JSON list of C-alpha atoms in Angstrom, two decimals:
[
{"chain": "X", "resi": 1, "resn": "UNK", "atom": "CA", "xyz": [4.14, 87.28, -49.60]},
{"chain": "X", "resi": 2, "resn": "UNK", "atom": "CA", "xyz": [6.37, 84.44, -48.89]},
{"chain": "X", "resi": 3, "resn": "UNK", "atom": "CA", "xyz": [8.60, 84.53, -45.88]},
{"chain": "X", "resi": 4, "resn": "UNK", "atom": "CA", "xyz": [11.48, 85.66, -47.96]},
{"chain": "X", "resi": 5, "resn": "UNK", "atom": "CA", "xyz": [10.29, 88.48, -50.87]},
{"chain": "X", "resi": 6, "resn": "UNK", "atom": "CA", "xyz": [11.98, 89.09, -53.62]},
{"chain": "X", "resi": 7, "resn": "UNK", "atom": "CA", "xyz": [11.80, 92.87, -55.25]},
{"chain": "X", "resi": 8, "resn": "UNK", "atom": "CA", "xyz": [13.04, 92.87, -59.06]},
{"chain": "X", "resi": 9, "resn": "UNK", "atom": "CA", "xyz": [13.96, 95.97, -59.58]},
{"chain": "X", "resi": 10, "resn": "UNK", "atom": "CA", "xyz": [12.57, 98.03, -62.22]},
{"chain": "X", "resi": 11, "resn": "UNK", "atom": "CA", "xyz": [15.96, 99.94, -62.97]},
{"chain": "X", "resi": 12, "resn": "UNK", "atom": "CA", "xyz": [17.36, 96.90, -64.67]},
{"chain": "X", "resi": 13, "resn": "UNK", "atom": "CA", "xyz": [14.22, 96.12, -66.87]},
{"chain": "X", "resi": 14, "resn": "UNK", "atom": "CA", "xyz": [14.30, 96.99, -70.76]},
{"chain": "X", "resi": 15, "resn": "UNK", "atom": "CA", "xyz": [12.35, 100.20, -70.56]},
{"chain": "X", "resi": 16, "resn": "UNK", "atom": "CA", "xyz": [11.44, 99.72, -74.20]},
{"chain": "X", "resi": 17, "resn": "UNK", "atom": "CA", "xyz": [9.42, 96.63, -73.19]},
{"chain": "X", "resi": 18, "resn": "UNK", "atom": "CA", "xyz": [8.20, 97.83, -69.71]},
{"chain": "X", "resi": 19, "resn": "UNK", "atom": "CA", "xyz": [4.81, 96.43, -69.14]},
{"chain": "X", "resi": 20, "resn": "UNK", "atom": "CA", "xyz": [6.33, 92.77, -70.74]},
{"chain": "X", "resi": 21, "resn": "UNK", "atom": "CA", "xyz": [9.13, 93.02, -68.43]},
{"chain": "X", "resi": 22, "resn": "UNK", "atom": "CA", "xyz": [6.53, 93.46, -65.42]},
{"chain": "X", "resi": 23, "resn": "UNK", "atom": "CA", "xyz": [4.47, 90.75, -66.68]},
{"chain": "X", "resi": 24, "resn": "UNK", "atom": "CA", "xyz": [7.25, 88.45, -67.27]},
{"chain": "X", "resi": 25, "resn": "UNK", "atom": "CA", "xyz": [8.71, 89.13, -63.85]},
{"chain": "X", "resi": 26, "resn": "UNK", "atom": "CA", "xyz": [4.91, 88.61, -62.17]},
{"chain": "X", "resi": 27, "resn": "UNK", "atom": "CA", "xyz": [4.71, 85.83, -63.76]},
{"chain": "X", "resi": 28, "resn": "UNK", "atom": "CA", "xyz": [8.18, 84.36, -62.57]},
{"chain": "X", "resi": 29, "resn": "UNK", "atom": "CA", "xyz": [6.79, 85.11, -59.02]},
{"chain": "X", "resi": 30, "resn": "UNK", "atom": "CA", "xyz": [7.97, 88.29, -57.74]},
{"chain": "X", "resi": 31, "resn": "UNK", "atom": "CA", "xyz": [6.53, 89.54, -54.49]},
{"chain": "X", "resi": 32, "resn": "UNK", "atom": "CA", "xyz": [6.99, 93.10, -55.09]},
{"chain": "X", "resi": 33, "resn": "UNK", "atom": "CA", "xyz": [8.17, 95.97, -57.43]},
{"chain": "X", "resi": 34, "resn": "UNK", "atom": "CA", "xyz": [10.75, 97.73, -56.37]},
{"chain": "X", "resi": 35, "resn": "UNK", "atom": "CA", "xyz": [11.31, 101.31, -58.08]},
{"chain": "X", "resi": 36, "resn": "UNK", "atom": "CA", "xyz": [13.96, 103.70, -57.64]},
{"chain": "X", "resi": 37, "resn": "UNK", "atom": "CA", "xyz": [13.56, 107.60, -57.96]},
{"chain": "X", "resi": 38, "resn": "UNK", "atom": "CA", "xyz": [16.77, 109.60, -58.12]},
{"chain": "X", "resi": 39, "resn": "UNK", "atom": "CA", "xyz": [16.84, 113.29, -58.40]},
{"chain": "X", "resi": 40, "resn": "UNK", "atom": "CA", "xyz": [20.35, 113.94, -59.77]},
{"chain": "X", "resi": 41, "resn": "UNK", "atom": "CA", "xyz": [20.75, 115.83, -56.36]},
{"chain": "X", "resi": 42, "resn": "UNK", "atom": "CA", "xyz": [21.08, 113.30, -53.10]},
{"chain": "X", "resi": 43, "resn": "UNK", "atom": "CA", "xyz": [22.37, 110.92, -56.26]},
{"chain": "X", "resi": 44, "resn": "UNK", "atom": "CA", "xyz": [24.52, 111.50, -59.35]},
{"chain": "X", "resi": 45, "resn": "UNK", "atom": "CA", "xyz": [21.79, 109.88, -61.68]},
{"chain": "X", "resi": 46, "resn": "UNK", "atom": "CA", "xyz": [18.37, 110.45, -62.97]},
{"chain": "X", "resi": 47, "resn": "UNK", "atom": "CA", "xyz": [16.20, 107.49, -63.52]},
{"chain": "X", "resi": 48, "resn": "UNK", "atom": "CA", "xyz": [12.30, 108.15, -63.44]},
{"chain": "X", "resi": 49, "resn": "UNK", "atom": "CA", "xyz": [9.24, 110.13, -61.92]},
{"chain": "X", "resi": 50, "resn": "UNK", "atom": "CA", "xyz": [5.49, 110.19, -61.18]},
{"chain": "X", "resi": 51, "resn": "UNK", "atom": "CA", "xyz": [4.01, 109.37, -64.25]},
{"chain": "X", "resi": 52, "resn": "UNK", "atom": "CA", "xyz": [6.04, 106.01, -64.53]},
{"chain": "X", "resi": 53, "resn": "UNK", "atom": "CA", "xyz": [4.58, 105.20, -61.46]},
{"chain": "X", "resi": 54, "resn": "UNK", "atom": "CA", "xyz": [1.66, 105.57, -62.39]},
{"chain": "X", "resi": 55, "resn": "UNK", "atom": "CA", "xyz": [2.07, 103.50, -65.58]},
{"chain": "X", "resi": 56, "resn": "UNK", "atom": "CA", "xyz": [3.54, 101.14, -63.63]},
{"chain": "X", "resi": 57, "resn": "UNK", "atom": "CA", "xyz": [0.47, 100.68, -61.46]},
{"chain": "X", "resi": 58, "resn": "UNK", "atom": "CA", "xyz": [-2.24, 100.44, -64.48]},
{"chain": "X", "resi": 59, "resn": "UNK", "atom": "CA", "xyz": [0.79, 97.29, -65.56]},
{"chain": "X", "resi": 60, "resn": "UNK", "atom": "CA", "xyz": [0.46, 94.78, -62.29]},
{"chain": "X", "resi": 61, "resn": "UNK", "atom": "CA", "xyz": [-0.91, 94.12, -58.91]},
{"chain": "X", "resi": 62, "resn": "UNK", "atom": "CA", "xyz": [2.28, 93.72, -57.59]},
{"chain": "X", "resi": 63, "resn": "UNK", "atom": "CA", "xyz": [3.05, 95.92, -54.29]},
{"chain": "X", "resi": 64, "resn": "UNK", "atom": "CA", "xyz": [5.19, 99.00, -55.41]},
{"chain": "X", "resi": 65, "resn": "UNK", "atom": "CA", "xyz": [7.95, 99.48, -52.94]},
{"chain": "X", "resi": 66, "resn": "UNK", "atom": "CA", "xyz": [8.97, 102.82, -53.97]},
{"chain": "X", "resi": 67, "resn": "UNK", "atom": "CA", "xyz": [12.53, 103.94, -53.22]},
{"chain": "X", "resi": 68, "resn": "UNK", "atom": "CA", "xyz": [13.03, 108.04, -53.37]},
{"chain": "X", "resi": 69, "resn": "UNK", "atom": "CA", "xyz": [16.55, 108.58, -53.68]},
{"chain": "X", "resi": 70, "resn": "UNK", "atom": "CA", "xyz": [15.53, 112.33, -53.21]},
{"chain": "X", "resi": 71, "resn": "UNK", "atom": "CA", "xyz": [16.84, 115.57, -51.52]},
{"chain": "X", "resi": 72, "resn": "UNK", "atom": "CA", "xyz": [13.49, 116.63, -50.91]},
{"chain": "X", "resi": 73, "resn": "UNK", "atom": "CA", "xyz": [11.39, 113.99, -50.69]},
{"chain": "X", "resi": 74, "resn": "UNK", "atom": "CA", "xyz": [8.66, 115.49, -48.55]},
{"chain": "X", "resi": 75, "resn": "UNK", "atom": "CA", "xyz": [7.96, 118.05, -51.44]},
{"chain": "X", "resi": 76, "resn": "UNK", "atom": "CA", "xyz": [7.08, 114.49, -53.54]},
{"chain": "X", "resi": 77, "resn": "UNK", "atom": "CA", "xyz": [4.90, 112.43, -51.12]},
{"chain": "X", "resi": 78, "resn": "UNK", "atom": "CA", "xyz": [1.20, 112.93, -52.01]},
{"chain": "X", "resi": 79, "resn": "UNK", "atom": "CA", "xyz": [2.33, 113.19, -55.81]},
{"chain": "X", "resi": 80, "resn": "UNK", "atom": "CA", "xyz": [3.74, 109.03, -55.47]},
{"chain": "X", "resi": 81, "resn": "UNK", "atom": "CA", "xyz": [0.97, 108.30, -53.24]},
{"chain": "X", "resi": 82, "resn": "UNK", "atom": "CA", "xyz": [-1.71, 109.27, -55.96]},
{"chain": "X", "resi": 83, "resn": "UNK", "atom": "CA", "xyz": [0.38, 107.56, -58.81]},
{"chain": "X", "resi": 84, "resn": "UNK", "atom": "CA", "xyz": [0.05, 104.52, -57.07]},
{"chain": "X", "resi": 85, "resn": "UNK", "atom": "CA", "xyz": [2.79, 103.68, -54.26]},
{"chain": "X", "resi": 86, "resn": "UNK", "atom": "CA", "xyz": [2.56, 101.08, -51.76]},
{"chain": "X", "resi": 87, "resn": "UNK", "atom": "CA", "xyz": [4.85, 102.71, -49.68]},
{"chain": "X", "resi": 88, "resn": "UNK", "atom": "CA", "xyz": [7.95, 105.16, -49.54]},
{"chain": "X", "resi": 89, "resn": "UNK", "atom": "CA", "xyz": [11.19, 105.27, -48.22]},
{"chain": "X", "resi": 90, "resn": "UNK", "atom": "CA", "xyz": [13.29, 108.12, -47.75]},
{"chain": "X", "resi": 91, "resn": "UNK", "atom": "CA", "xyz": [17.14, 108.04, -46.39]},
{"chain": "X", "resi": 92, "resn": "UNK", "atom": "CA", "xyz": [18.03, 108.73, -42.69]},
{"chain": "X", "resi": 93, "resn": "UNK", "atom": "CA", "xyz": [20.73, 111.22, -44.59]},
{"chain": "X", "resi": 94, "resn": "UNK", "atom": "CA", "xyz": [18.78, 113.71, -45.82]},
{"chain": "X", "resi": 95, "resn": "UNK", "atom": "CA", "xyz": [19.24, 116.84, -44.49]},
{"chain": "X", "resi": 96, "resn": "UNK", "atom": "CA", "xyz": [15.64, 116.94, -43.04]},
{"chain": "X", "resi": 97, "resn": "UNK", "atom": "CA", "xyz": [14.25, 114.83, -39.74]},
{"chain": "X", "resi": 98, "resn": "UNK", "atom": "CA", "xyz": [12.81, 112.04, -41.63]},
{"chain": "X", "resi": 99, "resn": "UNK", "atom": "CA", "xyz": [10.53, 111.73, -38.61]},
{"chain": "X", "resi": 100, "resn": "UNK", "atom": "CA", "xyz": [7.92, 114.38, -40.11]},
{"chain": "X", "resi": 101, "resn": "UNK", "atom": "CA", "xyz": [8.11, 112.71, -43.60]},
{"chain": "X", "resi": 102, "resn": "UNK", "atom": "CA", "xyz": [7.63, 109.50, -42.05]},
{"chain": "X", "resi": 103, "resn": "UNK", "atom": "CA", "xyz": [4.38, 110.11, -40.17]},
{"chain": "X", "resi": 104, "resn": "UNK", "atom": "CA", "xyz": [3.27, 112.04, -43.60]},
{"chain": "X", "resi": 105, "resn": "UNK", "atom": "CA", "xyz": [3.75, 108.72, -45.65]},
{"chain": "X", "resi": 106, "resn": "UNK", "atom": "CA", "xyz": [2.02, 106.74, -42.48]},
{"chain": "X", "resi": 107, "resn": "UNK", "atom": "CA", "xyz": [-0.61, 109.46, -42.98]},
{"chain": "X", "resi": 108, "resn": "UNK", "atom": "CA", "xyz": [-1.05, 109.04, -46.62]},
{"chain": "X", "resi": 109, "resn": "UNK", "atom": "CA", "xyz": [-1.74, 105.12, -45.59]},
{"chain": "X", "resi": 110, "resn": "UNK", "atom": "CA", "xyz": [1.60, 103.52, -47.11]},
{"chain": "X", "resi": 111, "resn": "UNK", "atom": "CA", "xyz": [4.41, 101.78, -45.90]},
{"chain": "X", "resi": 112, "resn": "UNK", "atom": "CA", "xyz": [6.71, 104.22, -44.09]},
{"chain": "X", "resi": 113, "resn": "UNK", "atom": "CA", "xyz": [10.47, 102.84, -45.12]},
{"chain": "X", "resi": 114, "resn": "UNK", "atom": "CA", "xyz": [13.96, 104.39, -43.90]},
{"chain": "X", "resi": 115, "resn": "UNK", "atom": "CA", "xyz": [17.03, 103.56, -45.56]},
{"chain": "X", "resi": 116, "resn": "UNK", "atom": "CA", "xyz": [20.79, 103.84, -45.34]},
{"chain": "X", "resi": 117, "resn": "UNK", "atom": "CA", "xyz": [24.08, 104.20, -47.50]},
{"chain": "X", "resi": 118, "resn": "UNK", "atom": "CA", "xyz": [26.70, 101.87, -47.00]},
{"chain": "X", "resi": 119, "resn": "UNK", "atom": "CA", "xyz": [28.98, 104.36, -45.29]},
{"chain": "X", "resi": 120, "resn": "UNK", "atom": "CA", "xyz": [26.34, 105.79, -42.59]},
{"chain": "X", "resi": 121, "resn": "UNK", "atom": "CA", "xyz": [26.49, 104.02, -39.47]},
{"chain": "X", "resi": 122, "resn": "UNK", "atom": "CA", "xyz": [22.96, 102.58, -38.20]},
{"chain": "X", "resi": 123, "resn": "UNK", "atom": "CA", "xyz": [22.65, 104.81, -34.86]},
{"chain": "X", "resi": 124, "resn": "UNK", "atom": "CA", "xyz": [21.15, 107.59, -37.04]},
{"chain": "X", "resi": 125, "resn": "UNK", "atom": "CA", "xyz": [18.24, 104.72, -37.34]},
{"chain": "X", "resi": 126, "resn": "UNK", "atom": "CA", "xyz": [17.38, 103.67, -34.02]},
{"chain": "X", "resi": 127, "resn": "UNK", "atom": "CA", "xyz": [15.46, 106.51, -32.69]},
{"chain": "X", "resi": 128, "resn": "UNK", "atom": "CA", "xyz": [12.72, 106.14, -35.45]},
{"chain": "X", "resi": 129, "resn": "UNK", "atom": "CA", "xyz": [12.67, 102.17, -35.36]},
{"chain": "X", "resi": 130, "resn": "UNK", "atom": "CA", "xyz": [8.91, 101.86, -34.06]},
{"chain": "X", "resi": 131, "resn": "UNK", "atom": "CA", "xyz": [7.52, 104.29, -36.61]},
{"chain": "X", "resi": 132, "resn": "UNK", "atom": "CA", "xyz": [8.88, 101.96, -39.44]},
{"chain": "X", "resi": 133, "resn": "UNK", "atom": "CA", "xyz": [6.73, 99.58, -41.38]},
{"chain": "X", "resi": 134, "resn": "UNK", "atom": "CA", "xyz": [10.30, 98.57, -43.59]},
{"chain": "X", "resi": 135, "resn": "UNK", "atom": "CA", "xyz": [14.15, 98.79, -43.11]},
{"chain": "X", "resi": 136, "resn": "UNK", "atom": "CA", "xyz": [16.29, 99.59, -46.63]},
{"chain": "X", "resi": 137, "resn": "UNK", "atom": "CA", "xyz": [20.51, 98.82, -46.25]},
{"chain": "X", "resi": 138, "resn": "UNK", "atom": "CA", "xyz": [21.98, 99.93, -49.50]},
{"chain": "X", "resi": 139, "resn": "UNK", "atom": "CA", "xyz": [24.73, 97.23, -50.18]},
{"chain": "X", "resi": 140, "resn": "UNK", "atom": "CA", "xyz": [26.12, 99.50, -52.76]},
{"chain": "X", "resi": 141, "resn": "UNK", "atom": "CA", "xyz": [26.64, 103.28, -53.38]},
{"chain": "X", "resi": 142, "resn": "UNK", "atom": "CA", "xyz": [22.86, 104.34, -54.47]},
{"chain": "X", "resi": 143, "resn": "UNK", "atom": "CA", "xyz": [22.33, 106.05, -57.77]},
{"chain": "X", "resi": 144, "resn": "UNK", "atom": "CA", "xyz": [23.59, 103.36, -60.44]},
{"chain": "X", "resi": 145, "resn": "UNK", "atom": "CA", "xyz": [22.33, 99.65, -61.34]},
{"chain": "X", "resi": 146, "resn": "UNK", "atom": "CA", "xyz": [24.97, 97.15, -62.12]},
{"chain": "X", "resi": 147, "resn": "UNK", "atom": "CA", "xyz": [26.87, 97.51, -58.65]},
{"chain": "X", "resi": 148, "resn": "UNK", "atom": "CA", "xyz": [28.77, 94.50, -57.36]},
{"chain": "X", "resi": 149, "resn": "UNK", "atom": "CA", "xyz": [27.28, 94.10, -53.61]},
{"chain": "X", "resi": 150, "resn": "UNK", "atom": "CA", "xyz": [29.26, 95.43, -50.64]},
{"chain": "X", "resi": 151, "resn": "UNK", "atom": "CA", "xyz": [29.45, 92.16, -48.33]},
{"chain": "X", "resi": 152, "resn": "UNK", "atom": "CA", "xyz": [30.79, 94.52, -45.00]},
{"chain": "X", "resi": 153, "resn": "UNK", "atom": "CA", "xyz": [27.25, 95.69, -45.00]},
{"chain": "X", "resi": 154, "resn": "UNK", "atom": "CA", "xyz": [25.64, 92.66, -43.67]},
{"chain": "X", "resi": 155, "resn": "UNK", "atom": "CA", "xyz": [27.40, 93.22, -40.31]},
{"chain": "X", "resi": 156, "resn": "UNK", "atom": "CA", "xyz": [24.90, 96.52, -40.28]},
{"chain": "X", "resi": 157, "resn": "UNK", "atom": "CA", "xyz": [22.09, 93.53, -41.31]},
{"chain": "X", "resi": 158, "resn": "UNK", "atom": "CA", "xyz": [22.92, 91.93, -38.38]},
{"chain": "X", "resi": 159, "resn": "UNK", "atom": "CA", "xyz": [23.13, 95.07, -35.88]},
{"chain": "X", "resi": 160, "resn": "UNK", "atom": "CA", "xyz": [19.38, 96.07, -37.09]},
{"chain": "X", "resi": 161, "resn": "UNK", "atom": "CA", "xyz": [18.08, 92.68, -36.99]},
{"chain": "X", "resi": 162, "resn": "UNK", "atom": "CA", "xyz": [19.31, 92.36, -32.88]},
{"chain": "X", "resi": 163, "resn": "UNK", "atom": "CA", "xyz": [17.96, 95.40, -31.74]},
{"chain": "X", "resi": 164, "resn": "UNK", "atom": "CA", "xyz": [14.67, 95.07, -34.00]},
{"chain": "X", "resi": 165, "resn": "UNK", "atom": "CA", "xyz": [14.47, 91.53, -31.82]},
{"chain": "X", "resi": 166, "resn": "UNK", "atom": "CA", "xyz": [15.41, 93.20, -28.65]},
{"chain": "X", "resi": 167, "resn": "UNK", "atom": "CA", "xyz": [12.50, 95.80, -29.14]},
{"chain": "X", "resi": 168, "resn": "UNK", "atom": "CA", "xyz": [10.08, 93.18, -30.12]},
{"chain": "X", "resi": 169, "resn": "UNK", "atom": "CA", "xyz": [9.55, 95.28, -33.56]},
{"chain": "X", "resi": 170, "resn": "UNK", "atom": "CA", "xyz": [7.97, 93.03, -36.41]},
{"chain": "X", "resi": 171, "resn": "UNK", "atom": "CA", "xyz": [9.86, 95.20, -39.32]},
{"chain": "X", "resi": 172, "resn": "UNK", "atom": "CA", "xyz": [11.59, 93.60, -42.25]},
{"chain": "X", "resi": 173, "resn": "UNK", "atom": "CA", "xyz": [14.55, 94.35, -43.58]},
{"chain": "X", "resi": 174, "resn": "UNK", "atom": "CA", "xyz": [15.25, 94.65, -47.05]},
{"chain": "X", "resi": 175, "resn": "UNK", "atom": "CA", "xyz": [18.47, 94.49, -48.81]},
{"chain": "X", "resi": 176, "resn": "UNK", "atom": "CA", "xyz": [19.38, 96.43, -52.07]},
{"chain": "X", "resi": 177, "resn": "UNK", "atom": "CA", "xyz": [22.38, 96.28, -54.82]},
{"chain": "X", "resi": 178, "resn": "UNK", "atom": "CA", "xyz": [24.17, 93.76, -56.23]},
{"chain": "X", "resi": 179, "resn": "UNK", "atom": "CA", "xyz": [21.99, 90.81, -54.38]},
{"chain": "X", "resi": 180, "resn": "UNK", "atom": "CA", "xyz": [21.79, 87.58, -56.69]},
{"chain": "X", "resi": 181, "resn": "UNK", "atom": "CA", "xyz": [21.95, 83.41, -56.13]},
{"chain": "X", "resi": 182, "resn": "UNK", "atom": "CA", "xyz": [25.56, 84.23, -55.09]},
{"chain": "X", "resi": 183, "resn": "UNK", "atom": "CA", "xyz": [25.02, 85.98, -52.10]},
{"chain": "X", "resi": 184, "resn": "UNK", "atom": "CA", "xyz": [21.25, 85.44, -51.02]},
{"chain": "X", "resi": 185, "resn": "UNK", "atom": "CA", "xyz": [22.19, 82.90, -48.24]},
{"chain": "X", "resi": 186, "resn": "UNK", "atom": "CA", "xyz": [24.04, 85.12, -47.00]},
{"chain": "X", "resi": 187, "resn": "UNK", "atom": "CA", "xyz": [21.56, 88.35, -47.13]},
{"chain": "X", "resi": 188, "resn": "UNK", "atom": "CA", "xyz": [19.11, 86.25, -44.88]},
{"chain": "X", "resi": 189, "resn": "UNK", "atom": "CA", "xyz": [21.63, 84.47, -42.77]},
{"chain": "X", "resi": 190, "resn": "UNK", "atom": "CA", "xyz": [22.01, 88.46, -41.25]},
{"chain": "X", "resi": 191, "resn": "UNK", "atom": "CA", "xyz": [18.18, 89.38, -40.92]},
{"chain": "X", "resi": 192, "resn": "UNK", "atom": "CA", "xyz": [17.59, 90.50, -44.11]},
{"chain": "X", "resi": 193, "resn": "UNK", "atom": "CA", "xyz": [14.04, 89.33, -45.37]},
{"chain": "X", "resi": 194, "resn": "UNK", "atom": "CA", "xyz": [13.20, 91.93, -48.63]},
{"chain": "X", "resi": 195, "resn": "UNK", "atom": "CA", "xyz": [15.37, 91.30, -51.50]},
{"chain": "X", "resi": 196, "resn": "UNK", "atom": "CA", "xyz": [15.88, 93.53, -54.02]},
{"chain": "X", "resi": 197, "resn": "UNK", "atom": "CA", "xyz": [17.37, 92.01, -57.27]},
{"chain": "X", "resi": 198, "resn": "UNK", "atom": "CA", "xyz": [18.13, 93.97, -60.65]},
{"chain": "X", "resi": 199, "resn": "UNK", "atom": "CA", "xyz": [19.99, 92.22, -63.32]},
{"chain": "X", "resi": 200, "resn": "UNK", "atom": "CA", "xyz": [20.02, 89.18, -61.48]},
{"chain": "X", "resi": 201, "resn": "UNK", "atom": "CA", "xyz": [16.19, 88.95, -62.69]},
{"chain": "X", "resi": 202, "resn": "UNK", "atom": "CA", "xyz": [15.39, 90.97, -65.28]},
{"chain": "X", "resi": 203, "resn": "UNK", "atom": "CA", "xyz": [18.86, 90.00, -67.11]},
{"chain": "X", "resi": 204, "resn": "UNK", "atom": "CA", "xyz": [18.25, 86.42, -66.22]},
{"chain": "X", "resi": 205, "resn": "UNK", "atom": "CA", "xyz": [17.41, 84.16, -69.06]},
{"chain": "X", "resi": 206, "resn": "UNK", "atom": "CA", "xyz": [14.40, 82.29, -66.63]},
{"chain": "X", "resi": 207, "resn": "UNK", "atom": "CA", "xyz": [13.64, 84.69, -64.15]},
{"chain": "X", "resi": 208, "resn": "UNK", "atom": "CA", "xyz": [11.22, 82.40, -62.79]},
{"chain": "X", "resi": 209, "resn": "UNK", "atom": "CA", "xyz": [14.53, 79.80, -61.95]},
{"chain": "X", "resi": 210, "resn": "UNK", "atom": "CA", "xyz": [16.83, 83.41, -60.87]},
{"chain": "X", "resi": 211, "resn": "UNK", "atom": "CA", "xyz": [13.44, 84.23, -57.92]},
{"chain": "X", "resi": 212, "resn": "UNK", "atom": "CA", "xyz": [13.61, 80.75, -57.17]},
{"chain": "X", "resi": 213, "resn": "UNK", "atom": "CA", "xyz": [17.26, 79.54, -56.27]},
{"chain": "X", "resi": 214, "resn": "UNK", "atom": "CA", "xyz": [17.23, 83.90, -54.43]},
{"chain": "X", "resi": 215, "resn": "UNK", "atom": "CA", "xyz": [14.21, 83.11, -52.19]},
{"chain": "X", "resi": 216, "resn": "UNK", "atom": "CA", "xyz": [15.03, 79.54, -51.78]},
{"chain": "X", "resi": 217, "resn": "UNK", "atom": "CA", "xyz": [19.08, 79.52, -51.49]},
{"chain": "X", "resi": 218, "resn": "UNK", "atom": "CA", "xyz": [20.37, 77.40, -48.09]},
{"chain": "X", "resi": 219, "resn": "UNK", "atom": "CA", "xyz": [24.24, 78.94, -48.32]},
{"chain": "X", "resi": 220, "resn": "UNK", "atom": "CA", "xyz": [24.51, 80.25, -44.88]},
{"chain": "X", "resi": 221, "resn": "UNK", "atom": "CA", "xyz": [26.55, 83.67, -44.03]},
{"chain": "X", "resi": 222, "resn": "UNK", "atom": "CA", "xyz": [30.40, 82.96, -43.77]},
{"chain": "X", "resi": 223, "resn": "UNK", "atom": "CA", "xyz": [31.15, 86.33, -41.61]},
{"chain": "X", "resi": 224, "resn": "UNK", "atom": "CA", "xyz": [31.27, 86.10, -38.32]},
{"chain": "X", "resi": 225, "resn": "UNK", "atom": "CA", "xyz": [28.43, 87.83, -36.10]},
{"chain": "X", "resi": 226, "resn": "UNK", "atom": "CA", "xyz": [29.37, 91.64, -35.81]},
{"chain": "X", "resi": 227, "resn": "UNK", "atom": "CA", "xyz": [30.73, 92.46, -32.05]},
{"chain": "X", "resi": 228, "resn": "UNK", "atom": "CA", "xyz": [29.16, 95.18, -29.56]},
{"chain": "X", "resi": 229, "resn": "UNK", "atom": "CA", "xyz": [30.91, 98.18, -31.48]},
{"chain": "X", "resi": 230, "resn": "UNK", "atom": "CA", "xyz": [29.57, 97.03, -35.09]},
{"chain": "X", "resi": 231, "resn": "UNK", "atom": "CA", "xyz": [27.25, 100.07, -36.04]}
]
């Protein structure tokens, strides 16, 4: 993977066409797949399962960074891991300690990934930043594609990316909803080194020119660093 990786994200391909749209993405250079599960439960949408995943994985080589917008995720783990899965994230606000679920995933030999909504603070993070392989910020509300992205989140970015430094922890940071040419500087100006991108690629007339101006933009972050209190 290139320093910077960008994640199309499946939700925004034409699911009529779905192993074209993964080839034509693949093609354009994507570094990774990134594929959203919602339940209907810890989101107000439905979107897709196992056996997607695994049709998915028969489609590309492509690392599938798989995104369980679940309530009960752990019930889910080995199922994802046999379809295919690189690795799994869960939420920090589920109602169970993600700790358990992440050594499972770890376990199960894939990436162990926590995220977090826009509105929960990053201190529910920290105590489980060493057993992470990946970092997920939602920059908008999860559940729906199509999202414009939440700019106040990058000050959360930037909060994760100085204590990750301060512990000496190697773990990217990936950034998801609403991320495009627009505001790509910016994403990595904070810290943030996965990006996921929806319509931005697969609604992009040359997604091969839409990966390259995301991973190569120079636009540097006009917000000013986040103070001691920023959580």
């Amino acid at each position: 993977m290139s320093a910077v990786s960008v994640a199309p994200s499946l939700l925004a391909a034409d699911f009529a066409r779905l192993e074209s749209e993964i080839e034509r993405v693949e093609a354009a250079g994507a570094d990774l797949l990134h594929l959203d599960i919602m339940d209907g439960h810890f989101v107000p949408n439905l979107s897709y399962g196992v056996p997607v995943v695994e049709a998915v994985r028969r489609c590309t080589r492509l690392r599938l960074d798989t995104h369980l917008m679940l309530a009960d995720p752990g019930a889910y783990l080995e199922a994802f891991a046999r379809a295919g899965a690189d690795s799994l994230t869960v939420h920090v606000e589920i109602e169970a300690d993600p700790a358990p679920l992440l050594a499972e995933i770890g376990r199960l030999g894939l990436g162990r990934g926590l995220a977090v909504n826009p509105g929960t603070p990053v201190d529910p993070l920290l105590p489980h930043l060493e057993s992470l392989d990946l970092l997920l910020v939602m920059s908008v509300e999860p559940g729906f594609g199509g999202q414009s992205f939440m700019p106040g989140v990058l000050d959360k970015v930037r909060a994760l990316r100085t204590v990750l430094t301060e512990r000496r922890l190697e773990v990217p940071i990936e950034i998801d909803g609403g991320v495009g040419p627009g505001n790509a500087g910016d994403c990595r100006a904070a810290g943030a080194t996965w990006l996921v991108a929806g319509s931005s690629v697969f609604g992009a007339r040359d997604p091969a020119e839409a990966i390259r101006r995301i991973r190569g933009s120079e636009r540097q972050a006009t917000l000013l660093p986040p103070g001691p209190s920023v959580r």
